[in-house]
PDB file of N, CA and C in Angstrom:
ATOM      1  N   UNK A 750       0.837  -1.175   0.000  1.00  0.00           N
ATOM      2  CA  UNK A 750       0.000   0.000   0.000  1.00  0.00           C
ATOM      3  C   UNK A 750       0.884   1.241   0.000  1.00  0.00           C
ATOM      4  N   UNK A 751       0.567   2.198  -0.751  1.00  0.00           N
ATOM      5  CA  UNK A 751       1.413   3.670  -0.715  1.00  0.00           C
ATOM      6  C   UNK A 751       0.490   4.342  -0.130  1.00  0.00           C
ATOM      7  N   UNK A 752       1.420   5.449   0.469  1.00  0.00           N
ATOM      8  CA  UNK A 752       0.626   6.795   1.301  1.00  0.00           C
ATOM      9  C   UNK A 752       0.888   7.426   0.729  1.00  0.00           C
ATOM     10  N   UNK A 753      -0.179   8.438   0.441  1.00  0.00           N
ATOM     11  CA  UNK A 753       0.200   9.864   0.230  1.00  0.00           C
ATOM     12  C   UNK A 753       0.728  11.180   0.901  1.00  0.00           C
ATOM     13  N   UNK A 754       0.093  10.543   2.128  1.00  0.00           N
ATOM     14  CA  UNK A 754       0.291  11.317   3.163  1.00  0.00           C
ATOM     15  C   UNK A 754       0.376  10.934   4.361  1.00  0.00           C
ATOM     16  N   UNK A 755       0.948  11.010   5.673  1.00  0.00           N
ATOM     17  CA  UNK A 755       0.358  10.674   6.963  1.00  0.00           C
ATOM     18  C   UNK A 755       0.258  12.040   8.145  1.00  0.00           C
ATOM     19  N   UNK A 756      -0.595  12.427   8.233  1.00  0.00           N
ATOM     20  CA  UNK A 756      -0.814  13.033   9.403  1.00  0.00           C
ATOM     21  C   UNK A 756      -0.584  13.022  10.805  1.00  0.00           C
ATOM     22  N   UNK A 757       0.525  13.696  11.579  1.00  0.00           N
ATOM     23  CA  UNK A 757       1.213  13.030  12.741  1.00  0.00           C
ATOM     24  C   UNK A 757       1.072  14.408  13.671  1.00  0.00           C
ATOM     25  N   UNK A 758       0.754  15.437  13.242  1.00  0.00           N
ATOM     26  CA  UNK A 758       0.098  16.512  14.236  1.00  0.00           C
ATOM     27  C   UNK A 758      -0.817  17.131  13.932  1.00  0.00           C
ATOM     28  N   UNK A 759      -2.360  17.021  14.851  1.00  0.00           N
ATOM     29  CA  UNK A 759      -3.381  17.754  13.990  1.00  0.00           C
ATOM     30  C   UNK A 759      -3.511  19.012  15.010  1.00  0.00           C
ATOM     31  N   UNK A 760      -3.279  19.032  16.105  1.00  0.00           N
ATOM     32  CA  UNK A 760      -3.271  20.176  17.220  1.00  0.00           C
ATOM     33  C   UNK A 760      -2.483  20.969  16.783  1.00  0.00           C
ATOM     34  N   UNK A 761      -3.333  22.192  16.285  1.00  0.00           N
ATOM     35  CA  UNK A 761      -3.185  23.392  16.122  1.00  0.00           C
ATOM     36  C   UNK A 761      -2.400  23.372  14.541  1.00  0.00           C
ATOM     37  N   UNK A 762      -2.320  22.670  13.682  1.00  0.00           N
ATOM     38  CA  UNK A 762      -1.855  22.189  12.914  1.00  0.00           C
ATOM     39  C   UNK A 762      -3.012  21.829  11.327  1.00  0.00           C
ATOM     40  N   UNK A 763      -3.888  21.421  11.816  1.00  0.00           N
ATOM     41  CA  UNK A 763      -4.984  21.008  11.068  1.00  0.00           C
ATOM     42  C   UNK A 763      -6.343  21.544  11.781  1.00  0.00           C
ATOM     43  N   UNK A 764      -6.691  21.472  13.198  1.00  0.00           N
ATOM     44  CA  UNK A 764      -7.171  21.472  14.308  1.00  0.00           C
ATOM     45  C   UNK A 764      -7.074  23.164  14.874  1.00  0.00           C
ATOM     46  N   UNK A 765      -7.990  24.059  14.748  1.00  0.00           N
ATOM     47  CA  UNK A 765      -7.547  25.628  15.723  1.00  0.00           C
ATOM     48  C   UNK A 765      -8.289  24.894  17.414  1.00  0.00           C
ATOM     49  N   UNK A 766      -6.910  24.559  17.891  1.00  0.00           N
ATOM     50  CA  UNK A 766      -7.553  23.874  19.498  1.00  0.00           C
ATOM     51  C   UNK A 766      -6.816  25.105  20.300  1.00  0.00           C
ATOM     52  N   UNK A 767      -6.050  25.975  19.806  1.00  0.00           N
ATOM     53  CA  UNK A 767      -5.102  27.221  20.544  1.00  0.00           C
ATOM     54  C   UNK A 767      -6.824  27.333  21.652  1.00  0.00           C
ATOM     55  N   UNK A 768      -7.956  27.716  21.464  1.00  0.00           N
ATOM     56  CA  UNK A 768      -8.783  28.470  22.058  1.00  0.00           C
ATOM     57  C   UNK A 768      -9.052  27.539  22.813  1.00  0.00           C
ATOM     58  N   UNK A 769      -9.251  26.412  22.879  1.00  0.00           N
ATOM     59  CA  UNK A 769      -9.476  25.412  23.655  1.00  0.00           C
ATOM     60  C   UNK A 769      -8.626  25.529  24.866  1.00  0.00           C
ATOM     61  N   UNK A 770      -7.399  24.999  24.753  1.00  0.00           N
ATOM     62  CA  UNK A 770      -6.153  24.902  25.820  1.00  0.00           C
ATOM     63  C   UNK A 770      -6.057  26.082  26.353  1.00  0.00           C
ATOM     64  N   UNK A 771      -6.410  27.621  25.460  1.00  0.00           N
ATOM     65  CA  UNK A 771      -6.662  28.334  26.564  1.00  0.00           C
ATOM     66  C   UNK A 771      -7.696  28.947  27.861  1.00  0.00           C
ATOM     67  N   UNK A 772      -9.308  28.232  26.709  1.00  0.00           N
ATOM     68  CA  UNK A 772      -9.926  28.220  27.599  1.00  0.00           C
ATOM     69  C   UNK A 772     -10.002  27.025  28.817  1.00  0.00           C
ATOM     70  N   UNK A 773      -9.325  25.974  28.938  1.00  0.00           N
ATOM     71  CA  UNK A 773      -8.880  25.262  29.861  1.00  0.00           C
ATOM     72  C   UNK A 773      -8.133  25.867  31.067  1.00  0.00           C
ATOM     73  N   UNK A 774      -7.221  26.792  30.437  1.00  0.00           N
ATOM     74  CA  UNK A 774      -6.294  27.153  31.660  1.00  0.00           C
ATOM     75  C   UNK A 774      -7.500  28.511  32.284  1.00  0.00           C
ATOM     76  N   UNK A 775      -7.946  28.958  31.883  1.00  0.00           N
ATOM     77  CA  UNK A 775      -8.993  30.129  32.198  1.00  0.00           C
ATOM     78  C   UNK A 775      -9.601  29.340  33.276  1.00  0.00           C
ATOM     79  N   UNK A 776     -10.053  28.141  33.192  1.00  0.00           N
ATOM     80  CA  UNK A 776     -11.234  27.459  33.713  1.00  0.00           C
ATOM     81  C   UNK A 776     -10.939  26.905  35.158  1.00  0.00           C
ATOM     82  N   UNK A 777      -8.892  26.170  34.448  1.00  0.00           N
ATOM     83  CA  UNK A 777      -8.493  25.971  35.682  1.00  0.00           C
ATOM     84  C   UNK A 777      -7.728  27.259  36.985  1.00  0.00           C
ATOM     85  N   UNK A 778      -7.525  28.110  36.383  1.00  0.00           N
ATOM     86  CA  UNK A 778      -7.654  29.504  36.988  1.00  0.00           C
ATOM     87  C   UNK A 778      -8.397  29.606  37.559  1.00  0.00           C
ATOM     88  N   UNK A 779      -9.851  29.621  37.295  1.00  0.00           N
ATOM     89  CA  UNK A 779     -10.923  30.455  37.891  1.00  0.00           C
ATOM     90  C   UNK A 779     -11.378  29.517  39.364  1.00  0.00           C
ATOM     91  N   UNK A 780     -11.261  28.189  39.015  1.00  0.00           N
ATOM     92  CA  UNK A 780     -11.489  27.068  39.968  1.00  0.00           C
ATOM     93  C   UNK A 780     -10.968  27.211  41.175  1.00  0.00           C
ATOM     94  N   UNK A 781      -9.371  28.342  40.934  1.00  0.00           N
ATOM     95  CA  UNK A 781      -8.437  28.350  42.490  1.00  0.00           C
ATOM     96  C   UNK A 781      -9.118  29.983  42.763  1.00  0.00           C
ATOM     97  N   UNK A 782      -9.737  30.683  42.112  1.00  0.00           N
ATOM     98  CA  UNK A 782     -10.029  32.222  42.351  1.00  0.00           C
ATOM     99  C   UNK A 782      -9.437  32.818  41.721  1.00  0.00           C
ATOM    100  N   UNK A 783      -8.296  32.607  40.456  1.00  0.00           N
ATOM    101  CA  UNK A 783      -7.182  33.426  39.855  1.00  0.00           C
ATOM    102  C   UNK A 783      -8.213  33.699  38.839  1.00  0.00           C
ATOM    103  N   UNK A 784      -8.061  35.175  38.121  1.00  0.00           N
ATOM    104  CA  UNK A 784      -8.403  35.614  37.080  1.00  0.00           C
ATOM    105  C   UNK A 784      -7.127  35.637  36.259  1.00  0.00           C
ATOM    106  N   UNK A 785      -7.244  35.038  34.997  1.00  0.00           N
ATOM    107  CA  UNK A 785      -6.908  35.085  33.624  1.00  0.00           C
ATOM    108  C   UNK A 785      -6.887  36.598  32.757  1.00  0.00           C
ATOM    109  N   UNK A 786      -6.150  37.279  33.376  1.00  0.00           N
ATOM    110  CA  UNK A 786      -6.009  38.769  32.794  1.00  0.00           C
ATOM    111  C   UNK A 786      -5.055  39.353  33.536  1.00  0.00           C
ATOM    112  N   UNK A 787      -4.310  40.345  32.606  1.00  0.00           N
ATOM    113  CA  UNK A 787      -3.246  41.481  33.160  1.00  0.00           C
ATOM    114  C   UNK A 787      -1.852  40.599  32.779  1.00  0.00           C
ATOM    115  N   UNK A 788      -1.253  40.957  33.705  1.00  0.00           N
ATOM    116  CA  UNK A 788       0.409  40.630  33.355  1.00  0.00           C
ATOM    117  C   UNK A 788       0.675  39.076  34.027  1.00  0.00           C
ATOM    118  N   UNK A 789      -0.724  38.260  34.170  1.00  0.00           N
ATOM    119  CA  UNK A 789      -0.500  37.094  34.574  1.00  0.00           C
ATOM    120  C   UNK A 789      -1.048  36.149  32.994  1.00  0.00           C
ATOM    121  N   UNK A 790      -2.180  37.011  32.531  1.00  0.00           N
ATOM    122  CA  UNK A 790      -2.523  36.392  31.289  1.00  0.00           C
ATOM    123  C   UNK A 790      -1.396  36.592  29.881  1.00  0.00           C
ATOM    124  N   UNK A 791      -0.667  37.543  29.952  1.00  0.00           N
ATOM    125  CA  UNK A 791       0.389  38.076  29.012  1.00  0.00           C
ATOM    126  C   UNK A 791       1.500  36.924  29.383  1.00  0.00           C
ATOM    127  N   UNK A 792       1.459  36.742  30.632  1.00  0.00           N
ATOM    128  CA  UNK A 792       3.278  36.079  31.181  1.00  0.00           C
ATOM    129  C   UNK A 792       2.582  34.294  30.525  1.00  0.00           C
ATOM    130  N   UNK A 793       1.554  33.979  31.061  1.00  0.00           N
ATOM    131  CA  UNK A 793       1.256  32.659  30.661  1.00  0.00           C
ATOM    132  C   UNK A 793       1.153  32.772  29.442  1.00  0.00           C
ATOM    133  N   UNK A 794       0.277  33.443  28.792  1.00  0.00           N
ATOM    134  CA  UNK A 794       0.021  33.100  27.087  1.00  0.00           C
ATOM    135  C   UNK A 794       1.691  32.933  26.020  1.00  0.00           C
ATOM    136  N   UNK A 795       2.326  34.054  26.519  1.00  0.00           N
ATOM    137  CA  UNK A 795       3.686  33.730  26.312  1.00  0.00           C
ATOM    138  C   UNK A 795       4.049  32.597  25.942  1.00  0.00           C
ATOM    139  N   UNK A 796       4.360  31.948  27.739  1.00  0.00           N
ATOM    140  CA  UNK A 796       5.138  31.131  27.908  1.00  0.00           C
ATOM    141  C   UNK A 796       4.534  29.765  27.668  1.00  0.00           C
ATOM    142  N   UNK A 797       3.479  29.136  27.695  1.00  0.00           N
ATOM    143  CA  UNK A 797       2.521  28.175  27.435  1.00  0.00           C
ATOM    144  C   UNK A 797       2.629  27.957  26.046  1.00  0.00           C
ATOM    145  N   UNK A 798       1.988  28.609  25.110  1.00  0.00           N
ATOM    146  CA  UNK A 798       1.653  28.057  23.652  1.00  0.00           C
ATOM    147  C   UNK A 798       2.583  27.051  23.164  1.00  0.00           C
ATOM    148  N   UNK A 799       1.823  26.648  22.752  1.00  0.00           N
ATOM    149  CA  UNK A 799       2.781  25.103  21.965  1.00  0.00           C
ATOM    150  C   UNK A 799       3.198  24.320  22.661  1.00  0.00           C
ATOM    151  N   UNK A 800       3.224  24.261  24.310  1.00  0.00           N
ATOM    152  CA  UNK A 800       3.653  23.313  24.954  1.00  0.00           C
ATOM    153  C   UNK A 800       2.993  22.452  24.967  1.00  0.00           C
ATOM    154  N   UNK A 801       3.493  20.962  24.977  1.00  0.00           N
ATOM    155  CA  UNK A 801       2.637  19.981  25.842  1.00  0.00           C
ATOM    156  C   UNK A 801       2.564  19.876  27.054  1.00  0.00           C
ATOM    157  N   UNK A 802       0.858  19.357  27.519  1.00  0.00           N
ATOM    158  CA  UNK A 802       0.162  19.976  28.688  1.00  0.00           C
ATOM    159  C   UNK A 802       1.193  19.775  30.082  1.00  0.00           C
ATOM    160  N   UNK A 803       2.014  18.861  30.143  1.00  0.00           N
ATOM    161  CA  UNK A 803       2.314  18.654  31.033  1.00  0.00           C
ATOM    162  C   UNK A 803       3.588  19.912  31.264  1.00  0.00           C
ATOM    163  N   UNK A 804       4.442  20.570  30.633  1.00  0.00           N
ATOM    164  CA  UNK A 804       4.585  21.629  30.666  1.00  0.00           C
ATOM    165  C   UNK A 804       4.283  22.559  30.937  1.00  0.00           C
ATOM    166  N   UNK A 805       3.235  23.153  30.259  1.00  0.00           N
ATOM    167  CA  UNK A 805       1.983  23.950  30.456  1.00  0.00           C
ATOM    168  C   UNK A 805       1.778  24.299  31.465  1.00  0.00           C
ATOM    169  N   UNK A 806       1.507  23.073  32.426  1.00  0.00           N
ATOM    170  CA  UNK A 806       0.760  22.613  33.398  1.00  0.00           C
ATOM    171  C   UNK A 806       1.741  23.303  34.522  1.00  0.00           C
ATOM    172  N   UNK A 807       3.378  22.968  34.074  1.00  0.00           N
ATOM    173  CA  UNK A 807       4.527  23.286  35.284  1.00  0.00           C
ATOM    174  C   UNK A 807       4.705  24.902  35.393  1.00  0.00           C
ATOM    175  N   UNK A 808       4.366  25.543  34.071  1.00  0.00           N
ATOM    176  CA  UNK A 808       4.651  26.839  34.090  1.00  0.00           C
ATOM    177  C   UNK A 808       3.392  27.810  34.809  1.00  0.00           C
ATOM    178  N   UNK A 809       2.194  26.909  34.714  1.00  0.00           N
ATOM    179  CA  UNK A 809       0.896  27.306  34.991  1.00  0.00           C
ATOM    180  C   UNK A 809       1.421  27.761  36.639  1.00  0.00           C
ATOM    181  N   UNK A 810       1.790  26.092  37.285  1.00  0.00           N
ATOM    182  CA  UNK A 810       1.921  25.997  38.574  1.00  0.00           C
ATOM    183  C   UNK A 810       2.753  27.307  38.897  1.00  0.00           C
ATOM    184  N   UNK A 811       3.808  27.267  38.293  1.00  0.00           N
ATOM    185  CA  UNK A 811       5.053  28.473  38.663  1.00  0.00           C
ATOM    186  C   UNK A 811       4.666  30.179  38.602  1.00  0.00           C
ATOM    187  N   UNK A 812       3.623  30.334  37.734  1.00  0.00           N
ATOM    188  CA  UNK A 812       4.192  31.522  37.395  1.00  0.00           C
ATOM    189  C   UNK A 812       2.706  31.936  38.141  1.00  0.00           C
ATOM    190  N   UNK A 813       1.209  30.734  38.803  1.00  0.00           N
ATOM    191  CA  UNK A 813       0.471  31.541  39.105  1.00  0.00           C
ATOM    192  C   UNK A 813       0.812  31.269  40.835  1.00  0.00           C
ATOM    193  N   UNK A 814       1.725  30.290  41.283  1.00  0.00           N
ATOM    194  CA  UNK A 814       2.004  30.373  42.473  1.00  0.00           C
ATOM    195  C   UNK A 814       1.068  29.192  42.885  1.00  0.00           C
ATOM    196  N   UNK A 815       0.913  28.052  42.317  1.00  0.00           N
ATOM    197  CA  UNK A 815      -0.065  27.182  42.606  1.00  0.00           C
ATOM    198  C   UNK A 815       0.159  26.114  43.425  1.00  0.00           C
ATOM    199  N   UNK A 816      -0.508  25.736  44.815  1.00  0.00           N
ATOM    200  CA  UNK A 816       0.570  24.656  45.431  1.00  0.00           C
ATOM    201  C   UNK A 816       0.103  23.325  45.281  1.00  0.00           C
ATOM    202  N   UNK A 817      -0.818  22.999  44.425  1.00  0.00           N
ATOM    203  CA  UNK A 817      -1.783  21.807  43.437  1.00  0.00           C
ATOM    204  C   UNK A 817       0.210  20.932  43.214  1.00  0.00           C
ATOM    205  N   UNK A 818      -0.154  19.833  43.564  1.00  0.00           N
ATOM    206  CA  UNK A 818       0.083  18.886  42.430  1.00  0.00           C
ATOM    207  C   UNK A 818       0.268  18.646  41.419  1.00  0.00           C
ATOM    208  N   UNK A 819       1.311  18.919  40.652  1.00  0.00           N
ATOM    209  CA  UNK A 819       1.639  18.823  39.109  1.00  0.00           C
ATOM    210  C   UNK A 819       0.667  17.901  38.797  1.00  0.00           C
ATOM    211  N   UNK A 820       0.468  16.552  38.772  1.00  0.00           N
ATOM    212  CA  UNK A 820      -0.420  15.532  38.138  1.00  0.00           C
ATOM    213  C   UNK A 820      -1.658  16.237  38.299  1.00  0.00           C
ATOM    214  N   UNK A 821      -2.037  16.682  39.711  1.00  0.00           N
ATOM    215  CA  UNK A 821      -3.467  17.288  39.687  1.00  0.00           C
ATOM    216  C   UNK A 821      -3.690  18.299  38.838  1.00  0.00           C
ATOM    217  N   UNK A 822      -2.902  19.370  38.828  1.00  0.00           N
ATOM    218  CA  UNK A 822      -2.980  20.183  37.352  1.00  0.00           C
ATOM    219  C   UNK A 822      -3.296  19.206  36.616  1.00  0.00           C
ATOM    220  N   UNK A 823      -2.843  18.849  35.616  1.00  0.00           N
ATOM    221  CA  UNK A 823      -2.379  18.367  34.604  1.00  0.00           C
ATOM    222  C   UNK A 823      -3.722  16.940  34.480  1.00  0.00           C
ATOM    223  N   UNK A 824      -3.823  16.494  35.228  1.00  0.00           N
ATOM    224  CA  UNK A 824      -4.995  15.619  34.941  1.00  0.00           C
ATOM    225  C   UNK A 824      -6.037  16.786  35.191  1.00  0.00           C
ATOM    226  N   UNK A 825      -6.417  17.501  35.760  1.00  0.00           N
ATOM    227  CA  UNK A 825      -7.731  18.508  35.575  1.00  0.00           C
ATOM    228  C   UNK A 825      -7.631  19.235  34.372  1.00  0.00           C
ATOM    229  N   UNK A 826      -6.431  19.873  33.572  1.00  0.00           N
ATOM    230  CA  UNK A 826      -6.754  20.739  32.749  1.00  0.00           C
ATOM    231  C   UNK A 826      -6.977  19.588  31.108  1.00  0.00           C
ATOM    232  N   UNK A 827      -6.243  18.553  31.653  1.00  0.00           N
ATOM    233  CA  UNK A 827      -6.719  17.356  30.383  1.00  0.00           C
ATOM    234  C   UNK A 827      -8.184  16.875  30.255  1.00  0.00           C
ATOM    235  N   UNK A 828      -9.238  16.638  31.554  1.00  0.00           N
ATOM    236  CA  UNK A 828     -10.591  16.839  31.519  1.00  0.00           C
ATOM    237  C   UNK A 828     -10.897  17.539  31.356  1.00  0.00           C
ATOM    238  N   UNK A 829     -10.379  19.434  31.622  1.00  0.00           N
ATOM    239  CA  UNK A 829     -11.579  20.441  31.178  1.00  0.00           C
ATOM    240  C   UNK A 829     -11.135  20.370  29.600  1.00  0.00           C
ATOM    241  N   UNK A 830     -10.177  20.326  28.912  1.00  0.00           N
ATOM    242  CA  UNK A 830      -9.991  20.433  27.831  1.00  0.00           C
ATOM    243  C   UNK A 830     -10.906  19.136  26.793  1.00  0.00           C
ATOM    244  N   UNK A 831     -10.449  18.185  27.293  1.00  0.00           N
ATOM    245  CA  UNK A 831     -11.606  17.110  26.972  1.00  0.00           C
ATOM    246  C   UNK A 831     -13.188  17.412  26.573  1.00  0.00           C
ATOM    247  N   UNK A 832     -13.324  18.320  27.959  1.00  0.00           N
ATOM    248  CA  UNK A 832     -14.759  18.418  27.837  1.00  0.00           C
ATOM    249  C   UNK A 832     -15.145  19.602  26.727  1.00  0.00           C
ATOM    250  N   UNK A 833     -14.497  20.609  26.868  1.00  0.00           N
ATOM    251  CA  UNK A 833     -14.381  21.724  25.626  1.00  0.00           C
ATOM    252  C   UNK A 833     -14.426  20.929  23.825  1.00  0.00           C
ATOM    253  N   UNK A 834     -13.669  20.152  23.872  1.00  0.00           N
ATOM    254  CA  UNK A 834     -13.347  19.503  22.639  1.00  0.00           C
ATOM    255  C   UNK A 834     -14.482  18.850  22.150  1.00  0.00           C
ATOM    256  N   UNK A 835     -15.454  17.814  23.130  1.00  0.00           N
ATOM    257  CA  UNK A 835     -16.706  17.700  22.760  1.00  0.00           C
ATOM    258  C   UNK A 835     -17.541  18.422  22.091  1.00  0.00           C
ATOM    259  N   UNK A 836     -17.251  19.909  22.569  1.00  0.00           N
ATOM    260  CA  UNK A 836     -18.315  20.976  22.032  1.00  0.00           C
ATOM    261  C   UNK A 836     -17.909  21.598  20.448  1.00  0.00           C
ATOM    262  N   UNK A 837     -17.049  20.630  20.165  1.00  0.00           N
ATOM    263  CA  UNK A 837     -16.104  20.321  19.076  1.00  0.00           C
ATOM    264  C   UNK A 837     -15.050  21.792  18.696  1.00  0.00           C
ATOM    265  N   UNK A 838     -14.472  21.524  17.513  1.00  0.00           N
ATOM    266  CA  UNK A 838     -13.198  21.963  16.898  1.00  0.00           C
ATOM    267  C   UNK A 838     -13.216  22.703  15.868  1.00  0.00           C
ATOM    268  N   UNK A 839     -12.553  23.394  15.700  1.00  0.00           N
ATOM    269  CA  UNK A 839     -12.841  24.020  14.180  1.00  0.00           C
ATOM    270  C   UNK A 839     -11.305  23.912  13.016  1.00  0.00           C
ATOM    271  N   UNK A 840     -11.476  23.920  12.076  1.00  0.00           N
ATOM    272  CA  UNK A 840     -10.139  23.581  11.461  1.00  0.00           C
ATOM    273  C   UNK A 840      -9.384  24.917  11.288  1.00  0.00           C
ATOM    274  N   UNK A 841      -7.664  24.790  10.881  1.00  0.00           N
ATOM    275  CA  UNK A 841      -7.800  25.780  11.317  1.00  0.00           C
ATOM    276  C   UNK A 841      -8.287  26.722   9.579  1.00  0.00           C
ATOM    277  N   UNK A 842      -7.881  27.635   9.326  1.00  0.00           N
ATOM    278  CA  UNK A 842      -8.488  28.606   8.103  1.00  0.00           C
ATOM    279  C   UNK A 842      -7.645  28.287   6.548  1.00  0.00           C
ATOM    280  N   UNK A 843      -8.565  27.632   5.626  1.00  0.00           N
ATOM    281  CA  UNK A 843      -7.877  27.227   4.602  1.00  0.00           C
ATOM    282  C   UNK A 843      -7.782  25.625   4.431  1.00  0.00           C
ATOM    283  N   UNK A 844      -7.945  24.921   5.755  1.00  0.00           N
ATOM    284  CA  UNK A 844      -7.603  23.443   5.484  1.00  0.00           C
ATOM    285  C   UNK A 844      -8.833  22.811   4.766  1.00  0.00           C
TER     286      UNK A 844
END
């Protein structure tokens, strides 16, 4: 069999999920009382994009002062994101 193609990243790639992962971290923000705005939303959006979550997740912890559990991050923002994704995806513009 020949391929023409294989597809090996569709996140953010094929997939606009950028709004997703950020409305995840918004969600998991809001859950501890942190608001998602000012020079905490600038320092994360930064430093986050393109990471994988478990990254994400370490810089989340660091930079909002979080004393959570890396795994607990990181398994909560993989369910809220989960659950966002249900409400489905959009491709991104042109595909």
């Amino acid at each position: 069999m020949k391929y023409k193609a294989i597809i090996f990243d569709m996140d953010g790639t094929i997939t606009n999920t950028e709004k997703i992962w950020e409305e995840a971290t918004i969600r998991l923000l809001q859950r501890r009382g942190i608001a998602y705005e000012g020079e905490l939303k600038q320092r994360l959006s930064y430093r986050i994009a393109g990471l994988a979550t478990h990254r994400a997740c370490g810089v989340i912890k660091e930079i909002a002062g979080l004393s959570d559990h890396l795994d607990d991050l990181i398994n909560e923002k993989l369910l809220l994101a989960h659950e966002l994704y249900e409400k489905g995806v959009e491709f991104i513009p042109g595909f």
